[in-house]
Short mmCIF file of C-alpha atoms in Angstrom, two decimals:
data_model
loop_
_atom_site.label_atom_id
_atom_site.label_comp_id
_atom_site.label_asym_id
_atom_site.label_seq_id
_atom_site.Cartn_x
_atom_site.Cartn_y
_atom_site.Cartn_z
CA MET A 1 -17.35 73.25 -8.95
CA THR A 2 -18.51 73.90 -5.39
CA THR A 3 -20.25 77.23 -4.78
CA ARG A 4 -20.73 79.08 -1.51
CA ARG A 5 -24.46 78.25 -1.75
CA ASP A 6 -23.70 74.50 -1.96
CA SER A 7 -21.51 74.76 1.12
CA LEU A 8 -24.24 76.55 3.06
CA LEU A 9 -26.80 73.90 2.08
CA ARG A 10 -24.51 71.12 3.31
CA LEU A 11 -23.95 72.92 6.60
CA ALA A 12 -27.69 73.46 7.03
CA ALA A 13 -28.41 69.79 6.35
CA ALA A 14 -25.77 68.69 8.85
CA ALA A 15 -27.37 70.91 11.49
CA LEU A 16 -30.80 69.32 11.14
CA PRO A 17 -31.79 66.89 13.93
CA LEU A 18 -31.88 63.21 13.05
CA LEU A 19 -35.57 62.28 13.13
CA PRO A 20 -36.66 58.66 13.78
CA ALA A 21 -37.92 56.72 10.79
CA PRO A 22 -41.72 56.45 10.67
CA PRO A 23 -43.10 53.09 11.81
CA ALA A 24 -43.92 50.50 9.19
CA GLY A 25 -47.31 51.22 7.64
CA ALA A 26 -47.41 54.82 8.90
CA ALA A 27 -47.82 56.19 5.38
CA GLU A 28 -50.52 53.65 4.54
CA GLY A 29 -54.20 53.88 5.34
CA PRO A 30 -55.96 51.65 7.86
CA LEU A 31 -56.64 48.04 7.00
CA ARG A 32 -60.23 47.43 5.88
CA LEU A 33 -61.56 44.49 7.86
CA VAL A 34 -64.98 42.85 7.85
CA ALA A 35 -66.81 40.65 10.36
CA THR A 36 -70.26 39.15 10.73
CA GLU A 37 -72.77 39.10 13.59
CA PHE A 38 -71.46 36.28 15.79
CA PRO A 39 -71.77 37.54 19.39
CA PRO A 40 -69.95 37.47 21.69
CA TYR A 41 -67.00 36.99 19.33
CA THR A 42 -68.00 39.66 16.78
CA GLY A 43 -70.98 41.97 16.62
CA SER A 44 -71.83 45.56 15.70
CA ALA A 45 -73.57 46.17 19.05
CA LEU A 46 -70.71 44.79 21.17
CA PRO A 47 -68.03 46.97 22.80
CA GLY A 48 -65.16 47.24 20.33
CA GLY A 49 -67.02 44.96 17.92
CA GLY A 50 -66.55 41.90 20.14
CA VAL A 51 -63.53 40.17 21.63
CA ALA A 52 -62.17 38.90 18.28
CA CYS A 53 -62.25 42.44 16.86
CA GLU A 54 -60.67 43.89 20.00
CA VAL A 55 -57.78 41.43 19.89
CA THR A 56 -57.26 42.06 16.17
CA ARG A 57 -57.31 45.83 16.66
CA ALA A 58 -54.85 45.70 19.56
CA ALA A 59 -52.48 43.38 17.70
CA LEU A 60 -52.44 45.53 14.57
CA ARG A 61 -51.96 48.68 16.64
CA GLN A 62 -49.04 47.00 18.39
CA ALA A 63 -47.53 46.49 14.94
CA GLY A 64 -48.12 50.12 13.95
CA ARG A 65 -51.30 49.63 11.94
CA GLU A 66 -54.89 50.82 12.34
CA MET A 67 -58.07 49.23 11.02
CA GLU A 68 -61.53 50.14 9.80
CA LEU A 69 -64.29 47.66 10.64
CA SER A 70 -67.45 46.80 8.70
CA PHE A 71 -70.14 44.23 9.43
CA ARG A 72 -71.83 42.14 6.77
CA PRO A 73 -73.83 38.90 6.60
CA TRP A 74 -71.37 36.02 6.36
CA ALA A 75 -71.90 35.13 2.69
CA ARG A 76 -71.66 38.78 1.65
CA ALA A 77 -68.55 39.32 3.78
CA LEU A 78 -66.76 36.47 2.03
CA LEU A 79 -67.86 37.62 -1.41
CA GLU A 80 -66.68 41.19 -0.82
CA PHE A 81 -63.39 39.95 0.64
CA GLN A 82 -62.71 37.73 -2.36
CA ARG A 83 -63.27 40.62 -4.80
CA GLY A 84 -60.97 42.91 -2.82
CA ASP A 85 -63.41 45.21 -1.01
CA HIS A 86 -61.85 44.23 2.34
CA ASP A 87 -58.27 43.45 3.34
CA GLY A 88 -59.22 40.77 5.86
CA VAL A 89 -61.98 38.88 7.66
CA ILE A 90 -62.24 38.68 11.46
CA GLY A 91 -63.70 35.53 12.99
CA THR A 92 -62.90 32.69 10.59
CA TRP A 93 -62.46 28.97 11.04
CA ARG A 94 -59.64 27.22 9.18
CA SER A 95 -60.29 24.64 6.47
CA GLU A 96 -58.45 23.20 3.48
CA GLU A 97 -60.81 24.95 1.10
CA ARG A 98 -60.27 28.36 2.70
CA GLU A 99 -56.50 27.92 2.77
CA ARG A 100 -56.53 28.10 -1.02
CA THR A 101 -57.40 31.80 -0.98
CA MET A 102 -56.92 32.90 2.65
CA ARG A 103 -53.69 33.53 4.54
CA PHE A 104 -53.92 32.36 8.16
CA PRO A 105 -51.67 34.06 10.75
CA PRO A 106 -51.53 32.51 14.23
CA PRO A 107 -55.00 32.29 15.85
CA LEU A 108 -56.33 35.06 18.07
CA GLY A 109 -56.27 32.97 21.25
CA ILE A 110 -60.04 32.42 21.09
CA VAL A 111 -61.32 28.84 20.83
CA ASN A 112 -64.87 28.03 19.77
CA GLN A 113 -66.05 25.16 21.98
CA VAL A 114 -69.03 23.36 20.44
CA GLY A 115 -70.95 21.04 22.73
CA PHE A 116 -74.14 20.64 24.74
CA MET A 117 -76.27 22.72 27.05
CA ALA A 118 -78.89 21.08 29.27
CA ARG A 119 -81.39 22.01 31.93
CA THR A 120 -79.65 22.27 35.29
CA ASP A 121 -82.05 19.74 36.84
CA ARG A 122 -81.39 17.24 34.04
CA ARG A 123 -77.60 17.04 33.81
CA ARG A 124 -76.18 13.97 32.11
CA ARG A 125 -72.87 12.52 30.94
CA ILE A 126 -72.19 13.36 27.31
CA ASP A 127 -68.66 11.98 26.77
CA ASP A 128 -70.18 8.88 25.08
CA LEU A 129 -72.37 10.21 22.29
CA GLY A 130 -73.78 6.76 21.63
CA ALA A 131 -75.44 6.85 25.05
CA LEU A 132 -77.52 9.84 23.91
CA ALA A 133 -79.54 7.78 21.43
CA GLY A 134 -83.25 8.42 21.84
CA LEU A 135 -82.80 11.94 23.22
CA ARG A 136 -84.12 14.98 21.36
CA ILE A 137 -81.22 17.29 20.52
CA GLY A 138 -81.78 20.83 19.29
CA VAL A 139 -79.67 22.06 16.38
CA VAL A 140 -79.87 25.14 14.15
CA HIS A 141 -81.02 24.83 10.55
CA GLY A 142 -78.11 25.41 8.14
CA TYR A 143 -75.31 25.15 10.72
CA VAL A 144 -72.39 22.79 10.07
CA ASN A 145 -72.19 20.42 13.04
CA PRO A 146 -68.98 18.73 14.28
CA PRO A 147 -68.22 15.53 12.30
CA ARG A 148 -68.18 13.50 15.52
CA PHE A 149 -71.73 14.60 16.28
CA ASP A 150 -72.99 13.82 12.78
CA ALA A 151 -71.33 10.40 12.88
CA ALA A 152 -73.29 9.48 16.02
CA ASN A 153 -76.54 9.74 13.97
CA LEU A 154 -78.56 11.13 16.87
CA SER A 155 -82.13 12.37 16.80
CA VAL A 156 -82.16 16.10 16.08
CA GLU A 157 -84.77 18.86 15.92
CA GLY A 158 -84.00 22.02 13.97
CA ALA A 159 -84.65 25.61 15.04
CA VAL A 160 -84.17 28.97 13.39
CA ASP A 161 -81.36 30.06 15.72
CA ASP A 162 -79.59 29.33 19.03
CA LEU A 163 -81.95 31.50 21.06
CA ALA A 164 -84.97 29.55 19.83
CA ASN A 165 -83.22 26.31 20.74
CA LEU A 166 -82.50 27.43 24.29
CA ARG A 167 -86.12 28.44 24.73
CA LYS A 168 -87.19 24.99 23.54
CA LEU A 169 -84.78 23.49 26.07
CA LEU A 170 -86.29 25.56 28.88
CA ALA A 171 -89.77 24.40 27.83
CA GLY A 172 -88.70 20.74 27.83
CA ARG A 173 -89.29 20.34 24.09
CA VAL A 174 -85.71 19.10 23.58
CA ASP A 175 -83.38 17.27 25.97
CA LEU A 176 -80.09 18.88 24.89
CA VAL A 177 -78.99 21.75 22.66
CA LEU A 178 -75.89 21.66 20.47
CA ILE A 179 -74.32 25.12 20.75
CA ASP A 180 -71.10 27.10 20.94
CA LYS A 181 -70.22 27.65 24.60
CA GLY A 182 -69.56 31.37 24.18
CA VAL A 183 -72.77 31.92 22.24
CA GLY A 184 -74.74 30.11 24.95
CA ALA A 185 -73.12 32.15 27.72
CA HIS A 186 -73.80 35.39 25.86
CA LEU A 187 -77.48 34.56 25.33
CA LEU A 188 -77.89 33.69 29.01
CA GLU A 189 -76.30 37.02 29.98
CA THR A 190 -78.38 39.10 27.59
CA GLN A 191 -81.68 37.68 26.33
CA LEU A 192 -82.33 34.89 28.86
CA ARG A 193 -81.13 36.47 32.09
CA GLU A 194 -84.21 35.41 34.04
CA ALA A 195 -83.57 31.74 33.15
CA ALA A 196 -79.78 31.69 33.39
CA GLY A 197 -79.70 29.49 36.49
CA ARG A 198 -81.91 26.86 34.85
CA LEU A 199 -79.48 26.03 32.02
CA THR A 200 -75.91 24.75 32.17
CA TRP A 201 -73.02 23.89 29.86
CA LEU A 202 -71.91 20.24 29.89
CA ASP A 203 -68.21 19.34 29.67
CA PRO A 204 -66.43 18.13 27.64
CA ALA A 205 -66.92 19.99 24.36
CA ILE A 206 -67.41 17.87 21.26
CA SER A 207 -65.15 20.09 19.17
CA GLU A 208 -62.70 22.95 19.81
CA ILE A 209 -61.96 25.25 16.87
CA PRO A 210 -59.50 28.20 16.94
CA LEU A 211 -60.72 31.54 15.63
CA TYR A 212 -58.63 33.52 13.13
CA THR A 213 -58.39 36.86 11.39
CA VAL A 214 -57.39 36.10 7.80
CA PHE A 215 -55.99 37.99 4.84
CA SER A 216 -55.81 37.36 1.12
CA LYS A 217 -53.46 34.73 -0.20
CA VAL A 218 -53.77 35.92 -3.80
CA ARG A 219 -53.16 39.65 -3.23
CA PRO A 220 -49.49 40.60 -2.58
CA GLU A 221 -50.23 42.83 0.42
CA GLY A 222 -51.93 39.92 2.22
CA GLU A 223 -48.58 38.49 3.31
CA ARG A 224 -47.52 41.85 4.77
CA PHE A 225 -50.80 42.30 6.63
CA ALA A 226 -50.64 38.77 8.04
CA ALA A 227 -47.05 39.35 9.20
CA ALA A 228 -48.11 42.55 10.99
CA LEU A 229 -50.93 40.77 12.82
CA SER A 230 -48.66 37.85 13.70
CA ARG A 231 -46.05 40.21 15.13
CA GLY A 232 -48.67 42.10 17.09
CA VAL A 233 -50.26 38.98 18.57
CA GLY A 234 -46.82 37.74 19.63
CA GLU A 235 -46.04 41.03 21.37
CA LEU A 236 -49.43 41.06 23.10
CA GLN A 237 -48.72 37.55 24.38
CA GLY A 238 -45.30 38.58 25.62
CA THR A 239 -46.65 41.50 27.63
CA GLY A 240 -49.62 39.60 29.04
CA ARG A 241 -52.07 41.99 27.38
CA LEU A 242 -53.58 39.26 25.20
CA ALA A 243 -54.52 37.24 28.29
CA ALA A 244 -56.09 40.35 29.81
CA LEU A 245 -58.16 41.05 26.68
CA LEU A 246 -59.36 37.45 26.53
CA HIS A 247 -60.18 37.41 30.24
CA GLN A 248 -62.23 40.56 29.86
CA GLY A 249 -64.02 39.62 26.64
CA ALA A 250 -64.18 35.81 26.75
CA ARG A 251 -65.00 34.99 30.37
CA TRP A 252 -66.73 31.72 29.42
CA GLN A 253 -63.47 30.10 28.22
#
């Protein structure tokens, strides 16, 4: 039986404006992402957290999502991610081992170029690693070096970090330094500005490794988060905004 009240309710409902559906993820909180100190790619003191964080943030926002960013030492970041404290990790290299638990969307457009820096007055060809036998090459203790470099069995000297290595290079204590190109450029722009003209990057790079933001492969929401980032990166590429972000934040590439 239809009452006058039911009829009035139907009329009132019909008179309401049709509101657009909320964007996907609007009712959900921001994604909890973690990164480590790896300037200029990621870093708590960098604008926007570094270029990798800026690209990730813009891509997620393009897909209707926001993010919260934390910084942790690398080992702690991975541990907390695996136990579910974070939804994703910004600034990750791809490997078979990581693919077991991490979901890899398309890369961020950032490529880590690992190769040599030398003193400007002592440039040399480095395309044939065998020809570098007998030179002193600075590396960082605990870093994983490119397989091609390790296979050449060159003479290496360890240092505590990349900055210490570049200072040894300036002092003539090593002949070359194995380093990421972006890291080297950042150090010359920030902590070694007075010596920037005395050091140079040598092409070609030994290894080029894409940088990713990853999500969980074992948690069900990981697939949804990865799809959102993938969609956002694609839209940023289509509008040219990704190229602009990379040009602004990764000028060394």
